[in-house]
Amino acid sequence: MNQADFLQQLDEQGITLSDKQLKQLEDYFHLLVEWNEKMNLTAITEKGEVYLKHFYDSISAAFFFDFKGNESICDVGAGAGFPSIPLKIVFPELKVTIVDSLKKRITFLNELATKLGLSNVAFYHDRAENFGKNDAFRESYDLVTARAVARMSVLSELCLPLCRTKGHFIAMKGPNLETELRDAEPAIQLLGGELVESFTFDLPEEGGERNIAIIAKRRKTPKKYPRKAGVPNREPIV
């Protein structure tokens, strides 16, 4: 996906980028490739692929959910910043927090935020299970996002405790979301969530199937969740 196609696809969704935003994305691409030579941030480094499978894919959440306010968003396991940093570039009023378990990714994200001139961003080196137990962060975010981090039954336990009541958890997934949602239904309900809608679409240029689930936080998560680090993955709620 070249830049002209990228802009056209966004324009068709009602999203127009300024020269500043385009430069931020270009700088993001170059820094990603530069740092990827010394640490494993992504297997995708060809420019067209980065624009399609990282930038466009991240921004696609905004095709189905309104990000135009100054909501606080917590991105769990964002890796090199996806989806929250592309969303922050497009919607600069967002207040972004990223939690990731690898220190080197946090180092990259701090450098990225400085390079792009981003404000209202915070990066934490922590396990999502521990972060969700911290009263400073628990039940405090308008939006919680995760992109293909784990299956839905596990993701729900990592993400819903961070979401405030009446907020939303947005899960961005590849194929098989319907099956994952069916398996995760007991966990979602137990943790205080309710599936509002799910969407299936294909990335342009045969980029593959994508699915997005929007889960509303209806009530507080029981205090025992999330469980200790590693337990949600080993013993998913059923």
GROMACS .gro file of C-alpha atoms in nm:
model
  238
    1MET     CA    1   0.000   0.000   0.000
    2ASN     CA    2   0.165   0.321  -0.113
    3GLN     CA    3   0.097   0.650   0.061
    4ALA     CA    4  -0.153   0.769  -0.203
    5ASP     CA    5  -0.359   0.450  -0.163
    6PHE     CA    6  -0.334   0.478   0.215
    7LEU     CA    7  -0.470   0.834   0.206
    8GLN     CA    8  -0.746   0.742  -0.038
    9GLN     CA    9  -0.862   0.451   0.176
   10LEU     CA   10  -0.873   0.673   0.484
   11ASP     CA   11  -1.051   0.947   0.292
   12GLU     CA   12  -1.322   0.698   0.197
   13GLN     CA   13  -1.374   0.647   0.570
   14GLY     CA   14  -1.399   1.022   0.634
   15ILE     CA   15  -1.046   1.056   0.775
   16THR     CA   16  -0.821   1.326   0.630
   17LEU     CA   17  -0.463   1.366   0.746
   18SER     CA   18  -0.265   1.690   0.768
   19ASP     CA   19   0.093   1.729   0.646
   20LYS     CA   20   0.206   1.710   1.009
   21GLN     CA   21   0.026   1.379   1.062
   22LEU     CA   22   0.171   1.237   0.741
   23LYS     CA   23   0.520   1.334   0.854
   24GLN     CA   24   0.461   1.172   1.192
   25LEU     CA   25   0.369   0.847   1.020
   26GLU     CA   26   0.674   0.869   0.794
   27ASP     CA   27   0.899   0.933   1.094
   28TYR     CA   28   0.729   0.644   1.276
   29PHE     CA   29   0.808   0.410   0.984
   30HIS     CA   30   1.173   0.513   0.964
   31LEU     CA   31   1.229   0.486   1.340
   32LEU     CA   32   1.056   0.148   1.349
   33VAL     CA   33   1.286   0.011   1.078
   34GLU     CA   34   1.594   0.166   1.236
   35TRP     CA   35   1.527   0.021   1.580
   36ASN     CA   36   1.415  -0.311   1.436
   37GLU     CA   37   1.773  -0.370   1.323
   38LYS     CA   38   1.885  -0.389   1.686
   39MET     CA   39   1.575  -0.538   1.851
   40ASN     CA   40   1.286  -0.751   1.731
   41LEU     CA   41   0.992  -0.510   1.717
   42THR     CA   42   0.815  -0.643   1.407
   43ALA     CA   43   0.852  -0.894   1.126
   44ILE     CA   44   0.694  -0.639   0.891
   45THR     CA   45   0.944  -0.379   0.768
   46GLU     CA   46   0.866  -0.320   0.398
   47LYS     CA   47   0.713   0.027   0.372
   48GLY     CA   48   0.394  -0.068   0.190
   49GLU     CA   49   0.335  -0.352   0.434
   50VAL     CA   50   0.392  -0.128   0.736
   51TYR     CA   51   0.141   0.124   0.605
   52LEU     CA   52  -0.114  -0.150   0.537
   53LYS     CA   53  -0.068  -0.402   0.817
   54HIS     CA   54   0.038  -0.168   1.097
   55PHE     CA   55  -0.082   0.187   1.028
   56TYR     CA   56  -0.403   0.126   0.830
   57ASP     CA   57  -0.488  -0.182   1.036
   58SER     CA   58  -0.450   0.016   1.361
   59ILE     CA   59  -0.655   0.310   1.236
   60SER     CA   60  -0.931   0.075   1.115
   61ALA     CA   61  -1.066   0.066   1.473
   62ALA     CA   62  -1.192   0.420   1.406
   63PHE     CA   63  -1.407   0.294   1.118
   64PHE     CA   64  -1.632   0.128   1.377
   65PHE     CA   65  -1.587   0.341   1.690
   66ASP     CA   66  -1.580   0.718   1.745
   67PHE     CA   67  -1.236   0.827   1.870
   68LYS     CA   68  -1.290   1.199   1.816
   69GLY     CA   69  -1.302   1.300   2.184
   70ASN     CA   70  -1.024   1.327   2.442
   71GLU     CA   71  -1.084   0.980   2.585
   72SER     CA   72  -0.821   0.802   2.788
   73ILE     CA   73  -0.709   0.484   2.617
   74CYS     CA   74  -0.499   0.200   2.759
   75ASP     CA   75  -0.331  -0.023   2.501
   76VAL     CA   76  -0.239  -0.366   2.641
   77GLY     CA   77   0.060  -0.542   2.488
   78ALA     CA   78   0.102  -0.277   2.221
   79GLY     CA   79   0.449  -0.392   2.118
   80ALA     CA   80   0.584  -0.123   1.887
   81GLY     CA   81   0.278   0.096   1.952
   82PHE     CA   82  -0.008  -0.066   1.764
   83PRO     CA   83  -0.290   0.027   1.753
   84SER     CA   84  -0.273   0.322   1.993
   85ILE     CA   85   0.009   0.533   1.844
   86PRO     CA   86  -0.137   0.549   1.489
   87LEU     CA   87  -0.473   0.631   1.651
   88LYS     CA   88  -0.303   0.902   1.860
   89ILE     CA   89  -0.151   1.052   1.545
   90VAL     CA   90  -0.490   1.063   1.373
   91PHE     CA   91  -0.680   1.174   1.685
   92PRO     CA   92  -0.425   1.384   1.881
   93GLU     CA   93  -0.667   1.461   2.167
   94LEU     CA   94  -0.654   1.098   2.285
   95LYS     CA   95  -0.472   1.036   2.613
   96VAL     CA   96  -0.273   0.718   2.557
   97THR     CA   97  -0.126   0.475   2.807
   98ILE     CA   98   0.065   0.167   2.689
   99VAL     CA   99   0.157  -0.124   2.912
  100ASP     CA  100   0.400  -0.384   2.779
  101SER     CA  101   0.600  -0.658   2.947
  102LEU     CA  102   0.924  -0.599   2.752
  103LYS     CA  103   1.146  -0.314   2.870
  104LYS     CA  104   1.310  -0.268   2.529
  105ARG     CA  105   0.974  -0.191   2.371
  106ILE     CA  106   0.908   0.077   2.631
  107THR     CA  107   1.249   0.228   2.553
  108PHE     CA  108   1.155   0.240   2.185
  109LEU     CA  109   0.816   0.395   2.260
  110ASN     CA  110   0.970   0.672   2.469
  111GLU     CA  111   1.209   0.753   2.186
  112LEU     CA  112   0.919   0.741   1.939
  113ALA     CA  113   0.705   0.980   2.144
  114THR     CA  114   0.993   1.228   2.159
  115LYS     CA  115   1.061   1.199   1.787
  116LEU     CA  116   0.695   1.248   1.694
  117GLY     CA  117   0.634   1.523   1.949
  118LEU     CA  118   0.348   1.336   2.117
  119SER     CA  119   0.193   1.469   2.438
  120ASN     CA  120  -0.042   1.297   2.682
  121VAL     CA  121   0.124   0.959   2.635
  122ALA     CA  122   0.258   0.731   2.910
  123PHE     CA  123   0.441   0.400   2.883
  124TYR     CA  124   0.467   0.139   3.157
  125HIS     CA  125   0.689  -0.168   3.176
  126ASP     CA  126   0.464  -0.421   3.350
  127ARG     CA  127   0.262  -0.735   3.309
  128ALA     CA  128  -0.102  -0.658   3.229
  129GLU     CA  129  -0.211  -0.879   3.520
  130ASN     CA  130  -0.012  -0.667   3.768
  131PHE     CA  131  -0.111  -0.339   3.602
  132GLY     CA  132  -0.479  -0.429   3.630
  133LYS     CA  133  -0.441  -0.485   4.005
  134ASN     CA  134  -0.290  -0.140   4.059
  135ASP     CA  135  -0.551   0.097   4.204
  136ALA     CA  136  -0.391   0.386   4.019
  137PHE     CA  137  -0.496   0.234   3.687
  138ARG     CA  138  -0.770  -0.019   3.756
  139GLU     CA  139  -1.120   0.074   3.630
  140SER     CA  140  -0.990   0.413   3.511
  141TYR     CA  141  -0.977   0.414   3.129
  142ASP     CA  142  -1.253   0.515   2.887
  143LEU     CA  143  -1.117   0.272   2.629
  144VAL     CA  144  -0.894  -0.034   2.648
  145THR     CA  145  -0.750  -0.179   2.329
  146ALA     CA  146  -0.555  -0.488   2.236
  147ARG     CA  147  -0.447  -0.607   1.891
  148ALA     CA  148  -0.408  -0.982   1.837
  149VAL     CA  149  -0.237  -1.029   2.174
  150ALA     CA  150  -0.415  -1.347   2.291
  151ARG     CA  151  -0.744  -1.532   2.255
  152MET     CA  152  -1.052  -1.343   2.374
  153SER     CA  153  -1.103  -1.537   2.697
  154VAL     CA  154  -0.753  -1.434   2.807
  155LEU     CA  155  -0.769  -1.080   2.664
  156SER     CA  156  -1.090  -1.008   2.851
  157GLU     CA  157  -0.925  -1.084   3.185
  158LEU     CA  158  -0.628  -0.861   3.100
  159CYS     CA  159  -0.829  -0.569   2.961
  160LEU     CA  160  -1.171  -0.541   3.124
  161PRO     CA  161  -1.032  -0.474   3.476
  162LEU     CA  162  -0.864  -0.160   3.338
  163CYS     CA  163  -1.183  -0.028   3.177
  164ARG     CA  164  -1.411   0.205   3.369
  165THR     CA  165  -1.779   0.126   3.402
  166LYS     CA  166  -1.958   0.260   3.089
  167GLY     CA  167  -1.627   0.247   2.903
  168HIS     CA  168  -1.537   0.008   2.621
  169PHE     CA  169  -1.288  -0.267   2.545
  170ILE     CA  170  -1.198  -0.288   2.175
  171ALA     CA  171  -1.035  -0.612   2.063
  172MET     CA  172  -0.870  -0.618   1.720
  173LYS     CA  173  -0.827  -0.970   1.589
  174GLY     CA  174  -0.758  -1.179   1.281
  175PRO     CA  175  -0.986  -1.465   1.168
  176ASN     CA  176  -1.191  -1.692   1.400
  177LEU     CA  177  -1.325  -1.415   1.624
  178GLU     CA  178  -1.675  -1.565   1.626
  179THR     CA  179  -1.545  -1.887   1.780
  180GLU     CA  180  -1.328  -1.695   2.027
  181LEU     CA  181  -1.621  -1.478   2.135
  182ARG     CA  182  -1.839  -1.781   2.191
  183ASP     CA  183  -1.572  -1.942   2.409
  184ALA     CA  184  -1.508  -1.614   2.592
  185GLU     CA  185  -1.871  -1.529   2.671
  186PRO     CA  186  -1.857  -1.660   3.031
  187ALA     CA  187  -1.537  -1.463   3.097
  188ILE     CA  188  -1.672  -1.142   2.945
  189GLN     CA  189  -1.988  -1.159   3.158
  190LEU     CA  190  -1.803  -1.253   3.477
  191LEU     CA  191  -1.562  -0.961   3.432
  192GLY     CA  192  -1.842  -0.707   3.387
  193GLY     CA  193  -1.853  -0.679   3.009
  194GLU     CA  194  -2.111  -0.727   2.737
  195LEU     CA  195  -2.050  -0.768   2.365
  196VAL     CA  196  -2.206  -0.472   2.183
  197GLU     CA  197  -2.104  -0.544   1.824
  198SER     CA  198  -1.844  -0.726   1.619
  199PHE     CA  199  -1.730  -0.641   1.268
  200THR     CA  200  -1.556  -0.841   0.997
  201PHE     CA  201  -1.373  -0.680   0.705
  202ASP     CA  202  -1.081  -0.740   0.472
  203LEU     CA  203  -0.773  -0.521   0.459
  204PRO     CA  204  -0.718  -0.367   0.114
  205GLU     CA  205  -0.487  -0.533  -0.136
  206GLU     CA  206  -0.560  -0.883  -0.005
  207GLY     CA  207  -0.417  -0.791   0.334
  208GLY     CA  208  -0.628  -1.055   0.506
  209GLU     CA  209  -0.940  -1.082   0.719
  210ARG     CA  210  -0.973  -0.863   1.027
  211ASN     CA  211  -1.228  -0.863   1.306
  212ILE     CA  212  -1.310  -0.605   1.569
  213ALA     CA  213  -1.515  -0.670   1.882
  214ILE     CA  214  -1.658  -0.383   2.086
  215ILE     CA  215  -1.736  -0.479   2.445
  216ALA     CA  216  -1.910  -0.240   2.683
  217LYS     CA  217  -1.815  -0.238   3.052
  218ARG     CA  218  -2.149  -0.267   3.232
  219ARG     CA  219  -2.031  -0.315   3.592
  220LYS     CA  220  -1.714  -0.335   3.798
  221THR     CA  221  -1.484  -0.634   3.763
  222PRO     CA  222  -1.470  -0.862   4.071
  223LYS     CA  223  -1.160  -0.783   4.277
  224LYS     CA  224  -1.001  -1.124   4.231
  225TYR     CA  225  -0.944  -1.048   3.860
  226PRO     CA  226  -0.704  -1.032   3.691
  227ARG     CA  227  -0.537  -1.329   3.853
  228LYS     CA  228  -0.160  -1.360   3.899
  229ALA     CA  229   0.071  -1.318   3.601
  230GLY     CA  230   0.054  -1.617   3.368
  231VAL     CA  231  -0.258  -1.771   3.521
  232PRO     CA  232  -0.513  -1.624   3.272
  233ASN     CA  233  -0.322  -1.780   2.983
  234ARG     CA  234  -0.274  -2.116   3.155
  235GLU     CA  235  -0.624  -2.140   3.301
  236PRO     CA  236  -0.869  -1.926   3.100
  237ILE     CA  237  -1.208  -1.853   3.255
  238VAL     CA  238  -1.468  -2.095   3.120
   0.00000   0.00000   0.00000
